[in-house]
Amino acid sequence: DTQGNWQKALEIMAEIRAAGGRSVVLGPLLAKEAQVAANRARELSLPIITFSKASNFQTGAGVFRLGPTAETQ
């Protein structure tokens, strides 16, 4: 749980990577946390599926957005 804090999202991504053996990250939900986590996942080559409807981050290269953006609804 990022608790609505983008810095917490970075900490969690580091913990996930350090733990190893993970195949995909699910979440986060909020826009800023999703953007930060997606960027870090891309850097770590760690697939991520975010639940954010925000379009402020690029998908592809292992970064996926589950659901439509506000613009495509």
Short mmCIF file of N, CA and C in Angstrom, two decimals:
data_model
loop_
_atom_site.label_atom_id
_atom_site.label_comp_id
_atom_site.label_asym_id
_atom_site.label_seq_id
_atom_site.Cartn_x
_atom_site.Cartn_y
_atom_site.Cartn_z
N ASP A 1 0.84 -1.18 0.00
CA ASP A 1 0.00 0.00 0.00
C ASP A 1 0.89 1.24 0.00
N THR A 2 0.74 2.08 -1.01
CA THR A 2 1.55 3.29 -1.11
C THR A 2 1.04 4.40 -0.20
N GLN A 3 -0.15 4.25 0.33
CA GLN A 3 -0.75 5.22 1.24
C GLN A 3 -0.87 6.60 0.60
N GLY A 4 -1.02 6.62 -0.73
CA GLY A 4 -1.16 7.90 -1.44
C GLY A 4 0.13 8.70 -1.48
N ASN A 5 1.26 8.05 -1.33
CA ASN A 5 2.54 8.74 -1.23
C ASN A 5 3.48 8.20 -2.31
N TRP A 6 3.90 9.05 -3.24
CA TRP A 6 4.74 8.60 -4.35
C TRP A 6 6.11 8.14 -3.87
N GLN A 7 6.60 8.71 -2.76
CA GLN A 7 7.89 8.27 -2.22
C GLN A 7 7.79 6.85 -1.66
N LYS A 8 6.65 6.56 -1.08
CA LYS A 8 6.39 5.20 -0.58
C LYS A 8 6.35 4.23 -1.76
N ALA A 9 5.82 4.66 -2.88
CA ALA A 9 5.79 3.81 -4.07
C ALA A 9 7.21 3.44 -4.50
N LEU A 10 8.13 4.39 -4.45
CA LEU A 10 9.53 4.10 -4.79
C LEU A 10 10.14 3.10 -3.80
N GLU A 11 9.86 3.28 -2.52
CA GLU A 11 10.38 2.36 -1.51
C GLU A 11 9.87 0.94 -1.75
N ILE A 12 8.59 0.83 -2.05
CA ILE A 12 8.00 -0.49 -2.27
C ILE A 12 8.59 -1.15 -3.52
N MET A 13 8.80 -0.38 -4.58
CA MET A 13 9.40 -0.94 -5.79
C MET A 13 10.79 -1.48 -5.49
N ALA A 14 11.56 -0.77 -4.68
CA ALA A 14 12.90 -1.24 -4.30
C ALA A 14 12.81 -2.53 -3.49
N GLU A 15 11.85 -2.61 -2.59
CA GLU A 15 11.66 -3.82 -1.78
C GLU A 15 11.27 -5.01 -2.66
N ILE A 16 10.39 -4.78 -3.61
CA ILE A 16 9.96 -5.85 -4.51
C ILE A 16 11.14 -6.36 -5.32
N ARG A 17 11.92 -5.46 -5.85
CA ARG A 17 13.08 -5.85 -6.65
C ARG A 17 14.10 -6.60 -5.81
N ALA A 18 14.35 -6.13 -4.59
CA ALA A 18 15.33 -6.77 -3.71
C ALA A 18 14.88 -8.17 -3.31
N ALA A 19 13.57 -8.37 -3.17
CA ALA A 19 13.05 -9.68 -2.76
C ALA A 19 13.25 -10.73 -3.85
N GLY A 20 13.29 -10.29 -5.11
CA GLY A 20 13.49 -11.22 -6.22
C GLY A 20 12.32 -12.19 -6.36
N GLY A 21 12.34 -12.93 -7.44
CA GLY A 21 11.32 -13.95 -7.66
C GLY A 21 9.94 -13.42 -8.00
N ARG A 22 9.79 -12.14 -8.18
CA ARG A 22 8.49 -11.57 -8.54
C ARG A 22 8.39 -11.50 -10.06
N SER A 23 7.22 -11.82 -10.57
CA SER A 23 7.07 -11.78 -12.02
C SER A 23 6.34 -10.54 -12.51
N VAL A 24 5.49 -9.95 -11.64
CA VAL A 24 4.75 -8.75 -12.04
C VAL A 24 4.29 -8.00 -10.79
N VAL A 25 4.22 -6.68 -10.91
CA VAL A 25 3.72 -5.83 -9.83
C VAL A 25 2.30 -5.41 -10.21
N LEU A 26 1.37 -5.49 -9.26
CA LEU A 26 0.00 -5.04 -9.48
C LEU A 26 -0.23 -3.77 -8.67
N GLY A 27 -0.59 -2.69 -9.37
CA GLY A 27 -0.84 -1.43 -8.70
C GLY A 27 0.31 -0.48 -8.96
N PRO A 28 0.25 0.70 -8.49
CA PRO A 28 -0.75 1.32 -7.62
C PRO A 28 -1.96 1.88 -8.38
N LEU A 29 -2.82 2.49 -7.61
CA LEU A 29 -4.08 3.01 -8.14
C LEU A 29 -4.03 4.49 -8.46
N LEU A 30 -3.44 5.30 -7.61
CA LEU A 30 -3.46 6.75 -7.78
C LEU A 30 -2.46 7.22 -8.84
N ALA A 31 -2.77 8.33 -9.48
CA ALA A 31 -2.03 8.81 -10.66
C ALA A 31 -0.55 9.06 -10.40
N LYS A 32 -0.20 9.83 -9.40
CA LYS A 32 1.20 10.16 -9.16
C LYS A 32 2.01 8.92 -8.79
N GLU A 33 1.44 8.08 -7.92
CA GLU A 33 2.12 6.86 -7.52
C GLU A 33 2.29 5.92 -8.71
N ALA A 34 1.27 5.84 -9.57
CA ALA A 34 1.35 4.98 -10.75
C ALA A 34 2.45 5.47 -11.70
N GLN A 35 2.54 6.76 -11.88
CA GLN A 35 3.56 7.33 -12.76
C GLN A 35 4.96 7.00 -12.23
N VAL A 36 5.19 7.24 -10.97
CA VAL A 36 6.50 6.99 -10.36
C VAL A 36 6.83 5.49 -10.40
N ALA A 37 5.87 4.66 -10.02
CA ALA A 37 6.10 3.22 -9.99
C ALA A 37 6.33 2.68 -11.40
N ALA A 38 5.61 3.18 -12.39
CA ALA A 38 5.79 2.74 -13.77
C ALA A 38 7.19 3.09 -14.27
N ASN A 39 7.63 4.29 -13.99
CA ASN A 39 8.98 4.70 -14.40
C ASN A 39 10.04 3.84 -13.74
N ARG A 40 9.88 3.57 -12.45
CA ARG A 40 10.87 2.75 -11.74
C ARG A 40 10.82 1.30 -12.23
N ALA A 41 9.62 0.78 -12.47
CA ALA A 41 9.50 -0.59 -12.98
C ALA A 41 10.21 -0.73 -14.32
N ARG A 42 10.07 0.28 -15.16
CA ARG A 42 10.75 0.26 -16.46
C ARG A 42 12.27 0.24 -16.26
N GLU A 43 12.77 1.03 -15.34
CA GLU A 43 14.21 1.06 -15.04
C GLU A 43 14.70 -0.29 -14.53
N LEU A 44 13.86 -0.98 -13.76
CA LEU A 44 14.23 -2.24 -13.14
C LEU A 44 13.89 -3.45 -14.02
N SER A 45 13.30 -3.20 -15.19
CA SER A 45 12.83 -4.29 -16.07
C SER A 45 11.88 -5.22 -15.32
N LEU A 46 10.98 -4.61 -14.56
CA LEU A 46 10.01 -5.34 -13.75
C LEU A 46 8.62 -5.01 -14.29
N PRO A 47 7.91 -5.98 -14.86
CA PRO A 47 6.58 -5.70 -15.39
C PRO A 47 5.63 -5.17 -14.31
N ILE A 48 4.77 -4.24 -14.72
CA ILE A 48 3.81 -3.65 -13.78
C ILE A 48 2.48 -3.44 -14.48
N ILE A 49 1.40 -3.71 -13.75
CA ILE A 49 0.05 -3.41 -14.21
C ILE A 49 -0.52 -2.40 -13.22
N THR A 50 -0.75 -1.18 -13.69
CA THR A 50 -1.31 -0.15 -12.82
C THR A 50 -2.82 -0.10 -13.01
N PHE A 51 -3.50 0.40 -12.02
CA PHE A 51 -4.95 0.53 -12.08
C PHE A 51 -5.37 1.99 -12.23
N SER A 52 -4.41 2.85 -12.44
CA SER A 52 -4.68 4.28 -12.58
C SER A 52 -5.34 4.58 -13.91
N LYS A 53 -6.28 5.49 -13.91
CA LYS A 53 -6.93 5.94 -15.15
C LYS A 53 -6.18 7.12 -15.76
N ALA A 54 -5.13 7.57 -15.09
CA ALA A 54 -4.36 8.73 -15.57
C ALA A 54 -3.58 8.37 -16.82
N SER A 55 -3.40 9.34 -17.68
CA SER A 55 -2.63 9.12 -18.90
C SER A 55 -1.31 9.89 -18.85
N ASN A 56 -0.84 10.21 -17.65
CA ASN A 56 0.38 11.01 -17.50
C ASN A 56 1.65 10.18 -17.51
N PHE A 57 1.55 8.89 -17.86
CA PHE A 57 2.74 8.06 -18.00
C PHE A 57 2.58 7.14 -19.20
N GLN A 58 3.71 6.79 -19.77
CA GLN A 58 3.74 5.99 -20.99
C GLN A 58 3.62 4.51 -20.66
N THR A 59 2.76 3.82 -21.38
CA THR A 59 2.68 2.37 -21.25
C THR A 59 3.59 1.73 -22.29
N GLY A 60 3.74 0.43 -22.21
CA GLY A 60 4.63 -0.30 -23.10
C GLY A 60 5.91 -0.65 -22.37
N ALA A 61 6.72 -1.49 -22.97
CA ALA A 61 7.99 -1.93 -22.37
C ALA A 61 7.78 -2.47 -20.95
N GLY A 62 6.74 -3.29 -20.79
CA GLY A 62 6.48 -3.90 -19.49
C GLY A 62 5.59 -3.11 -18.57
N VAL A 63 5.11 -1.94 -19.02
CA VAL A 63 4.21 -1.11 -18.22
C VAL A 63 2.82 -1.17 -18.86
N PHE A 64 1.84 -1.62 -18.07
CA PHE A 64 0.48 -1.79 -18.55
C PHE A 64 -0.49 -1.01 -17.67
N ARG A 65 -1.55 -0.50 -18.28
CA ARG A 65 -2.60 0.21 -17.55
C ARG A 65 -3.87 -0.62 -17.71
N LEU A 66 -4.45 -1.06 -16.60
CA LEU A 66 -5.67 -1.85 -16.64
C LEU A 66 -6.86 -0.91 -16.59
N GLY A 67 -7.59 -0.84 -17.66
CA GLY A 67 -8.76 0.03 -17.72
C GLY A 67 -8.51 1.26 -18.57
N PRO A 68 -9.57 1.95 -18.89
CA PRO A 68 -9.47 3.12 -19.76
C PRO A 68 -8.96 4.35 -19.03
N THR A 69 -8.37 5.27 -19.79
CA THR A 69 -8.00 6.57 -19.24
C THR A 69 -9.24 7.44 -19.23
N ALA A 70 -9.19 8.55 -18.56
CA ALA A 70 -10.32 9.48 -18.53
C ALA A 70 -10.65 9.97 -19.94
N GLU A 71 -9.63 10.13 -20.78
CA GLU A 71 -9.84 10.62 -22.14
C GLU A 71 -10.53 9.60 -23.04
N THR A 72 -10.34 8.33 -22.78
CA THR A 72 -10.93 7.30 -23.65
C THR A 72 -12.28 6.78 -23.17
N GLN A 73 -12.75 7.25 -22.02
CA GLN A 73 -14.04 6.79 -21.52
C GLN A 73 -15.17 7.45 -22.25
#
